[in-house]
Short mmCIF file of C-alpha atoms and ligand atoms in Angstrom, two decimals:
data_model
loop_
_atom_site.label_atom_id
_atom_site.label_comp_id
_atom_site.label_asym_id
_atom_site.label_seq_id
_atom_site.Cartn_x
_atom_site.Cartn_y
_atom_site.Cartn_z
CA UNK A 1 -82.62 -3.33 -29.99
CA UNK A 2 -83.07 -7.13 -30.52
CA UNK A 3 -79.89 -8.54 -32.21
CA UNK A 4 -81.40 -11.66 -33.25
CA UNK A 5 -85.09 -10.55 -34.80
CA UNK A 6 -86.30 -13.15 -37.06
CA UNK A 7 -83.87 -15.35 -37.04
CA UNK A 8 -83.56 -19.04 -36.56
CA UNK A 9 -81.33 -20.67 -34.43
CA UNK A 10 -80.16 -24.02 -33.36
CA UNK A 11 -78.41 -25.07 -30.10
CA UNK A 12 -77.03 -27.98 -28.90
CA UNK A 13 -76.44 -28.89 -24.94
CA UNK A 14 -79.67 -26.36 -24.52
CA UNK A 15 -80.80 -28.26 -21.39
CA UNK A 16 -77.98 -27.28 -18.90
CA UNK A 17 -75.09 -24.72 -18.78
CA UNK A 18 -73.38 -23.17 -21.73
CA UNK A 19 -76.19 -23.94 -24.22
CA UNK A 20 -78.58 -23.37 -21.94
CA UNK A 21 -77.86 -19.76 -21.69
CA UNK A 22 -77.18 -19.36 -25.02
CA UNK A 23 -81.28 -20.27 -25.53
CA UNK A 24 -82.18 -18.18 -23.18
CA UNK A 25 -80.12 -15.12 -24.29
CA UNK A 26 -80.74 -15.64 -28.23
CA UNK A 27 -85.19 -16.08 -27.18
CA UNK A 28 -84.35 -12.83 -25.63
CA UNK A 29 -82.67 -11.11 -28.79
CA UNK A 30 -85.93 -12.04 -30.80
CA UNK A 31 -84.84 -15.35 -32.24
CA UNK A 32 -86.71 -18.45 -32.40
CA UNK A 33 -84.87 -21.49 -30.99
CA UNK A 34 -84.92 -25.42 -31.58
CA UNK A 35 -82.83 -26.76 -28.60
CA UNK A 36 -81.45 -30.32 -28.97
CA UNK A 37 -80.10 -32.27 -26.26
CA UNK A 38 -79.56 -35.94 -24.75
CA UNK A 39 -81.47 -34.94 -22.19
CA UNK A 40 -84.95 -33.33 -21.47
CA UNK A 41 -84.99 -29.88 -20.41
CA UNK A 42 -86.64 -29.49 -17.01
CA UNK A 43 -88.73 -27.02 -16.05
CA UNK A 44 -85.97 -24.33 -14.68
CA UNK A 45 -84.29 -24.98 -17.93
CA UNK A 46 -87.15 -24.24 -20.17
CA UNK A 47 -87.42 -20.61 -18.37
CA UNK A 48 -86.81 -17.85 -20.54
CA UNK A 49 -86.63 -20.20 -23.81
CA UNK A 50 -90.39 -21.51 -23.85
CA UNK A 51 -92.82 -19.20 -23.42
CA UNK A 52 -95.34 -18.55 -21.25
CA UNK A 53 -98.42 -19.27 -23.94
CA UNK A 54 -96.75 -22.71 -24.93
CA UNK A 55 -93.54 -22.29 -26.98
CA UNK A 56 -93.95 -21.05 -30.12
CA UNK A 57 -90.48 -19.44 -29.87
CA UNK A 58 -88.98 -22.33 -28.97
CA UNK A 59 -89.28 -26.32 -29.95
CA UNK A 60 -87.65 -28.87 -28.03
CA UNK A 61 -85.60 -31.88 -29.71
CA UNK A 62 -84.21 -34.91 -28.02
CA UNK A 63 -81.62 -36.49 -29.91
CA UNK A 64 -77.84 -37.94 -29.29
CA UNK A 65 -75.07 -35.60 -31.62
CA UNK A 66 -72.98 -39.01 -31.76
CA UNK A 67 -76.25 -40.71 -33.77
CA UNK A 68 -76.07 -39.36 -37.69
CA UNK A 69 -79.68 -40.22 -37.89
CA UNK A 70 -80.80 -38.30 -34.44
CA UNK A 71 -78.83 -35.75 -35.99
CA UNK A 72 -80.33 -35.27 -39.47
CA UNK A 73 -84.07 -35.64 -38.04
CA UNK A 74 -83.65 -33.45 -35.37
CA UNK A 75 -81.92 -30.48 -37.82
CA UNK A 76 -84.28 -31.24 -40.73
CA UNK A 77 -87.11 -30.87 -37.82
CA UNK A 78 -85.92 -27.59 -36.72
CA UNK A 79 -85.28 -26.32 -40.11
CA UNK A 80 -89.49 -27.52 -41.13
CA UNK A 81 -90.93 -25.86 -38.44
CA UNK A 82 -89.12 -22.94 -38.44
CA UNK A 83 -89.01 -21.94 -42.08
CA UNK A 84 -85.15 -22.37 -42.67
CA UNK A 85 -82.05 -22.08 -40.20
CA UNK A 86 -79.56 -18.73 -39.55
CA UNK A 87 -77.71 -20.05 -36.84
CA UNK A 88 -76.25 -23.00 -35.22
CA UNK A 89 -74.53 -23.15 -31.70
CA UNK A 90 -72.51 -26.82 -30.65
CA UNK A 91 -72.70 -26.40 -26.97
CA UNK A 92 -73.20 -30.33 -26.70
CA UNK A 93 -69.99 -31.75 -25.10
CA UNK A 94 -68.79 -34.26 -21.94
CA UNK A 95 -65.83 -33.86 -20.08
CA UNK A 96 -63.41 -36.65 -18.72
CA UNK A 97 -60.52 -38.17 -19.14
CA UNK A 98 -57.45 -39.41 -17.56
CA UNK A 99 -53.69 -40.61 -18.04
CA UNK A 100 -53.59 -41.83 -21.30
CA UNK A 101 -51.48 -45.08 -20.12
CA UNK A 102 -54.93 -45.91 -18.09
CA UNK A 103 -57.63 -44.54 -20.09
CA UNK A 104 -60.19 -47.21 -21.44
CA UNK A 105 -60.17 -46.61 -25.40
CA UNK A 106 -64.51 -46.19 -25.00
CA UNK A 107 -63.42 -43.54 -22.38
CA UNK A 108 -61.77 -41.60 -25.40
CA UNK A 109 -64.36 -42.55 -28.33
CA UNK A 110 -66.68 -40.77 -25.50
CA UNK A 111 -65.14 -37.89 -25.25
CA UNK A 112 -64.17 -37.90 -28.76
CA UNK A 113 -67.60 -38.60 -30.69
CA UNK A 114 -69.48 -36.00 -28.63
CA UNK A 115 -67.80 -33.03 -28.35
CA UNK A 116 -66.03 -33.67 -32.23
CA UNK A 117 -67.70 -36.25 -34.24
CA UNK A 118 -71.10 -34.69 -32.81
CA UNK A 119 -70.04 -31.16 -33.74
CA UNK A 120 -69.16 -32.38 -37.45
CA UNK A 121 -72.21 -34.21 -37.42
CA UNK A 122 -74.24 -30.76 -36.30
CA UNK A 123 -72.94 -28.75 -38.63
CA UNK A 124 -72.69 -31.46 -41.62
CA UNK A 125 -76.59 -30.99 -41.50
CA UNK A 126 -76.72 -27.97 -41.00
CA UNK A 127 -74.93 -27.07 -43.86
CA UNK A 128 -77.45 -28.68 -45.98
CA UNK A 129 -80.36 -26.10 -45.01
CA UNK A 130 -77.65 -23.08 -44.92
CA UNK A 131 -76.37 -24.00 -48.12
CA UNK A 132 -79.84 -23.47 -50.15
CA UNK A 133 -79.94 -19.46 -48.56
CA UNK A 134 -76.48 -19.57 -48.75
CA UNK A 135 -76.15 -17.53 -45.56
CA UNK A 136 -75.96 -18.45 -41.74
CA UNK A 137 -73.66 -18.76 -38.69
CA UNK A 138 -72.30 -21.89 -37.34
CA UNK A 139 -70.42 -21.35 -33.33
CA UNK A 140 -68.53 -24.07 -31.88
CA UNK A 141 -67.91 -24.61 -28.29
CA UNK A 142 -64.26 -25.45 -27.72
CA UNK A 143 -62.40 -24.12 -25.00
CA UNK A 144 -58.78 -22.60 -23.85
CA UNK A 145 -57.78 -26.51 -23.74
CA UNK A 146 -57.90 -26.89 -27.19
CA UNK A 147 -54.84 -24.43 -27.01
CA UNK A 148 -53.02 -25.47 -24.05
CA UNK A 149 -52.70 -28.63 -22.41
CA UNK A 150 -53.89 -29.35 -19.20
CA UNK A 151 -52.73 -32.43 -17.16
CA UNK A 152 -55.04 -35.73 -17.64
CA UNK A 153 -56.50 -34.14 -20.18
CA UNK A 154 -55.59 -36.07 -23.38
CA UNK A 155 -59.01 -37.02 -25.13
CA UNK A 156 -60.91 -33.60 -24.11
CA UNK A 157 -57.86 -31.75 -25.20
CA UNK A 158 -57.54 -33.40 -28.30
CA UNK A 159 -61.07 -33.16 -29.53
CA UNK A 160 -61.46 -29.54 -28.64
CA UNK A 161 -58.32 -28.66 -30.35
CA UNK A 162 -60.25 -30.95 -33.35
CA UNK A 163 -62.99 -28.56 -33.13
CA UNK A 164 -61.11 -25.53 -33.34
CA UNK A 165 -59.49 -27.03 -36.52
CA UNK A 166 -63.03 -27.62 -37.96
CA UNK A 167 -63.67 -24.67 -37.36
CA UNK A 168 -61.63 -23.39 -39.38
CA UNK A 169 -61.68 -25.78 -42.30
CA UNK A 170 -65.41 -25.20 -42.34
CA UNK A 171 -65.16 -21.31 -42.52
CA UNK A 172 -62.44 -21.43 -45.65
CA UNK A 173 -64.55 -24.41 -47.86
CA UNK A 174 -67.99 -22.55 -46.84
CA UNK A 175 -66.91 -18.57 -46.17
CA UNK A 176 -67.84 -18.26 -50.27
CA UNK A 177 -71.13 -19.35 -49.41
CA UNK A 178 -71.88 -16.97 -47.22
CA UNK A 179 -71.25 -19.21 -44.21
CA UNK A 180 -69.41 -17.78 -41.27
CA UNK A 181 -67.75 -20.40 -38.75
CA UNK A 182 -66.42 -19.32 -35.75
CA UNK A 183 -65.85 -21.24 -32.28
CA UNK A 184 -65.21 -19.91 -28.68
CA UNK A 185 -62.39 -21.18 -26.10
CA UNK A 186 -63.94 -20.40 -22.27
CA UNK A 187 -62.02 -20.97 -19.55
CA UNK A 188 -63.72 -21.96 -16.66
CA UNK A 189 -67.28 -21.43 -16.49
CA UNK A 190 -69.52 -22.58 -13.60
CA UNK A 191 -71.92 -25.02 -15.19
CA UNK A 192 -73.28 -28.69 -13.92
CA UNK A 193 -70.49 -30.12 -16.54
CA UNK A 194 -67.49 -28.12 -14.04
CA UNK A 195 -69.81 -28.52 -10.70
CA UNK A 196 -69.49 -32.64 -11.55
CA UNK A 197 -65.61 -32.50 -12.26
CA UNK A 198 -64.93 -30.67 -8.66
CA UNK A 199 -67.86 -32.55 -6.44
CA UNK A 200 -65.36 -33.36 -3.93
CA UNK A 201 -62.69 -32.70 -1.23
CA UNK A 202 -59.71 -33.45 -3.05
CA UNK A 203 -60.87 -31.96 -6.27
CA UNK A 204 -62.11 -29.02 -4.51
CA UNK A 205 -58.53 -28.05 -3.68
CA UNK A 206 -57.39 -27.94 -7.36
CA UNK A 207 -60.79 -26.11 -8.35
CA UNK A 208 -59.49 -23.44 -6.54
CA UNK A 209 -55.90 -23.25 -8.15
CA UNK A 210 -57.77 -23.59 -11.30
CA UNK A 211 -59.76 -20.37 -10.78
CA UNK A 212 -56.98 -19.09 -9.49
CA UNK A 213 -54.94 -18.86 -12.68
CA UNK A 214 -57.83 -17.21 -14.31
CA UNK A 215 -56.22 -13.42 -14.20
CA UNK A 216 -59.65 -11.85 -13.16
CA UNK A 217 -59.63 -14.11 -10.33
CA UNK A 218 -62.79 -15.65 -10.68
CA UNK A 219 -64.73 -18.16 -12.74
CA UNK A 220 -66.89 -17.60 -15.75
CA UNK A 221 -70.94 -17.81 -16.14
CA UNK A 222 -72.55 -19.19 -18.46
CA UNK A 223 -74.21 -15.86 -19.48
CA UNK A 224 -70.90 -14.52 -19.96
CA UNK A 225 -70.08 -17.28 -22.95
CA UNK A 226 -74.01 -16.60 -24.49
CA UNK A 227 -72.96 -13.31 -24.47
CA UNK A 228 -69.99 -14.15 -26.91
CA UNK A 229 -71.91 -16.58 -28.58
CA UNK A 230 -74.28 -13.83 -29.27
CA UNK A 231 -71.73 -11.37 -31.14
CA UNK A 232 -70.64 -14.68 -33.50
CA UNK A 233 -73.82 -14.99 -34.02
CA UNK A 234 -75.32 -12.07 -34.55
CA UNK A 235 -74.61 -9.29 -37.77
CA UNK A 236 -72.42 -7.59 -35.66
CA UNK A 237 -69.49 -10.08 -36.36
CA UNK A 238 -69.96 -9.94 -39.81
CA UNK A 239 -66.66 -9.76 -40.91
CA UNK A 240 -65.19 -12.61 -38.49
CA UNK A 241 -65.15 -15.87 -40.13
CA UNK A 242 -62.63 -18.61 -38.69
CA UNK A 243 -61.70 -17.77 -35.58
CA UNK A 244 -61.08 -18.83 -32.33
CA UNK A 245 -62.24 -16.42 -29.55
CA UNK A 246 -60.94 -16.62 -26.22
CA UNK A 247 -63.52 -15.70 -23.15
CA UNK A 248 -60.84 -17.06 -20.40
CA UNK A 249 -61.02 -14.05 -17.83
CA UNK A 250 -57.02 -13.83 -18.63
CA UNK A 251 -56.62 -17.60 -18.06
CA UNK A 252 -54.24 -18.08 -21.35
CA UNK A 253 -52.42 -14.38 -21.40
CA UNK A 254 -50.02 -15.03 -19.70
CA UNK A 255 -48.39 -16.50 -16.02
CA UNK A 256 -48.41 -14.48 -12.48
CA UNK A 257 -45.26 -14.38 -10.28
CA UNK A 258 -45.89 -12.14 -7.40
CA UNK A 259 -44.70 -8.67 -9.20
CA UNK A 260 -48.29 -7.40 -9.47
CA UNK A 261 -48.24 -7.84 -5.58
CA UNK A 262 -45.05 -6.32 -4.96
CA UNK A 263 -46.16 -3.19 -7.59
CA UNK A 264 -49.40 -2.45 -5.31
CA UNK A 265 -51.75 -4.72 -7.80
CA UNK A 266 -53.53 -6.54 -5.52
N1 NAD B 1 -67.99 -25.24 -18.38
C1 NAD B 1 -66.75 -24.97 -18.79
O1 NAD B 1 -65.87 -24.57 -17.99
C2 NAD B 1 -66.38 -25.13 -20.24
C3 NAD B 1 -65.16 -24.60 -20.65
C4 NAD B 1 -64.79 -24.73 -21.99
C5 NAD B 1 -65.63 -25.36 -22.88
N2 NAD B 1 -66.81 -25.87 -22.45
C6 NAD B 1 -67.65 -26.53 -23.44
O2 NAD B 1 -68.90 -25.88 -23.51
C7 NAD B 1 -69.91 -26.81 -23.86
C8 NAD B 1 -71.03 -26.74 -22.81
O3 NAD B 1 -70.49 -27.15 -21.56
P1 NAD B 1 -71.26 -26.93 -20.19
O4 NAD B 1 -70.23 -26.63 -19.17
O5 NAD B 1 -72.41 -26.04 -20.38
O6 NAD B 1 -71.73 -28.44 -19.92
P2 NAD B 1 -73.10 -29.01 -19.34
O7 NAD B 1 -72.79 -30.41 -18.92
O8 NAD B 1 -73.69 -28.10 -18.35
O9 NAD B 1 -74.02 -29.04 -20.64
C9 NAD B 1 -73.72 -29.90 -21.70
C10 NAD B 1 -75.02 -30.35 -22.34
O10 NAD B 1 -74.68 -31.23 -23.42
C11 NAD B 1 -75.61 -32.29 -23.41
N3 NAD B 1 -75.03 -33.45 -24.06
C12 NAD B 1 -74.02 -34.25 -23.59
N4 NAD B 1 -73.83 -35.27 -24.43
C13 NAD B 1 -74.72 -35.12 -25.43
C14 NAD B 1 -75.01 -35.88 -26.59
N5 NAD B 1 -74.35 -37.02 -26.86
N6 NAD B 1 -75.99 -35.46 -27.41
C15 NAD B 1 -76.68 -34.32 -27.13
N7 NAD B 1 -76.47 -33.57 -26.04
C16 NAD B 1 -75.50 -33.98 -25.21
C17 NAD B 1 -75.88 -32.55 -21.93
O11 NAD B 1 -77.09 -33.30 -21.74
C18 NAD B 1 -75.94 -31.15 -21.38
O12 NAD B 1 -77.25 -30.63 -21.42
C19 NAD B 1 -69.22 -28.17 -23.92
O13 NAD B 1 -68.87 -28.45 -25.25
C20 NAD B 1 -67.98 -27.96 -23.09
O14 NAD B 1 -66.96 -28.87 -23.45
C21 NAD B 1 -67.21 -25.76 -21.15
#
């Protein structure tokens, strides 16, 4: 059975990765989708959101999260052509970084205004259309470094941990409304944002460590977060409001020592 018949969705970041799958997995649980993104989807991208006759399940929206008035035109479009809007996904985001005794302050307003000050942005316009059917389901992307720290990475840290936090405050002043917010923490997941970060020698030596601390010894896909992305937005999580869902593969439960090996676990 389709999970998501009839309803409306939103995603941001729909033209590569994360978001991207998300599209693609909520067009095939019978929603309609407006995907908004920086960038233009190309044609592998549009596969399995636009459909073959056109796209009358889909509608595609260019428009920066950091711009208020992208924002609100892009939301209000979505909202107009579709009818009203169910559900919104924040997969927009940037990575970056660096030692914070180097980092440029634009390198941190970056990193910063995207992946936070665009996700309150979303969601502050979202609200508006929500609010009048007083129903819907917001999902923020925010990831396992929101809860842990990783080295270098001060500014992406800090405004993923921010969106976990509006995540929150959004589900307690709007869970009376019928409004259910709820964000997800991946771990690693192989998208062009991760490909970038590790598209070289050196770095290819730490991308391995990295996956390596990931207990099921591998890397995420992006299907694998749509998938999660799916149950918050979907009936099915009706009851969750508020919460921060880690899809990590095992990256944040816990540290590895050798035992396993020595116990036959390998
Ligand atoms: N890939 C991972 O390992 C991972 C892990 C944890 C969290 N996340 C988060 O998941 C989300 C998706 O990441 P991804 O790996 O799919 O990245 P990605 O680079 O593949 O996709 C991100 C999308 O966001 C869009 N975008 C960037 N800036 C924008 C802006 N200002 N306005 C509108 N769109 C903009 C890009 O054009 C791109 O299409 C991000 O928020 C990221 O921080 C990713």
């Amino acid at each position: 059975m389709e999970r998501l018949t009839g309803k409306v969705a939103l995603v941001t970041g729909a033209s590569s990765g994360i978001g991207n799958a998300c599209a693609r997995r909520f067009r095939s649980e019978g929603a309609v989708v407006a995907c908004v993104d920086v960038n233009e989807m190309d044609a592998a991208s549009r596969t399995g959101v636009v459909g073959d006759d056109g796209q009358p399940g889909a509608l595609l929206l260019m428009a920066d999260v950091r711009d208020e008035t992208q924002v609100a035109a892009a939301v209000d479009r979505a909202a107009a052509h579709f009818g009203r809007l169910d559900i919104v996904v924040n997969a927009a985001g940037v990575a970056g970084g660096g030692a914070v005794h180097m980092m440029d302050a634009a390198e941190w307003d970056r990193i910063v205004d995207v992946n936070l000050k665009g996700t309150f942005l979303v969601c502050k316009h979202a609200l508006r259309h929500m609010l009048t059917r007083r129903c819907g389901s917001i999902v923020n992307l925010a990831s396992i470094e929101a809860l842990e720290a990783t080295e270098g990475g001060s500014a992406y840290n800090a405004s993923k941990a921010g969106v976990v936090l509006l995540t929150k405050n959004l589900a307690i002043d709007y869970g009376r409304m019928g409004i259910r917010v709820n964000c997800i923490c991946p771990g690693f997941i192989e998208t062009p944002m991760t490909a970038a970060v590790f598209d070289n020698e050196t770095m290819r030596e730490y991308y391995d460590r990295f996956v390596e601390a990931h207990q099921l010894g591998r890397a995420g896909k992006p299907e694998e977060i749509a998938a999660v992305a799916l149950f918050l937005a979907s009936e099915e999580s009706s009851f969750v409001s508020g919460h921060a869902l880690v899809a990590d593969g095992g990256f944040t439960a816990g540290r590895r020592f050798g035992f396993a090996k020595m116990m036959g676990l390998e």
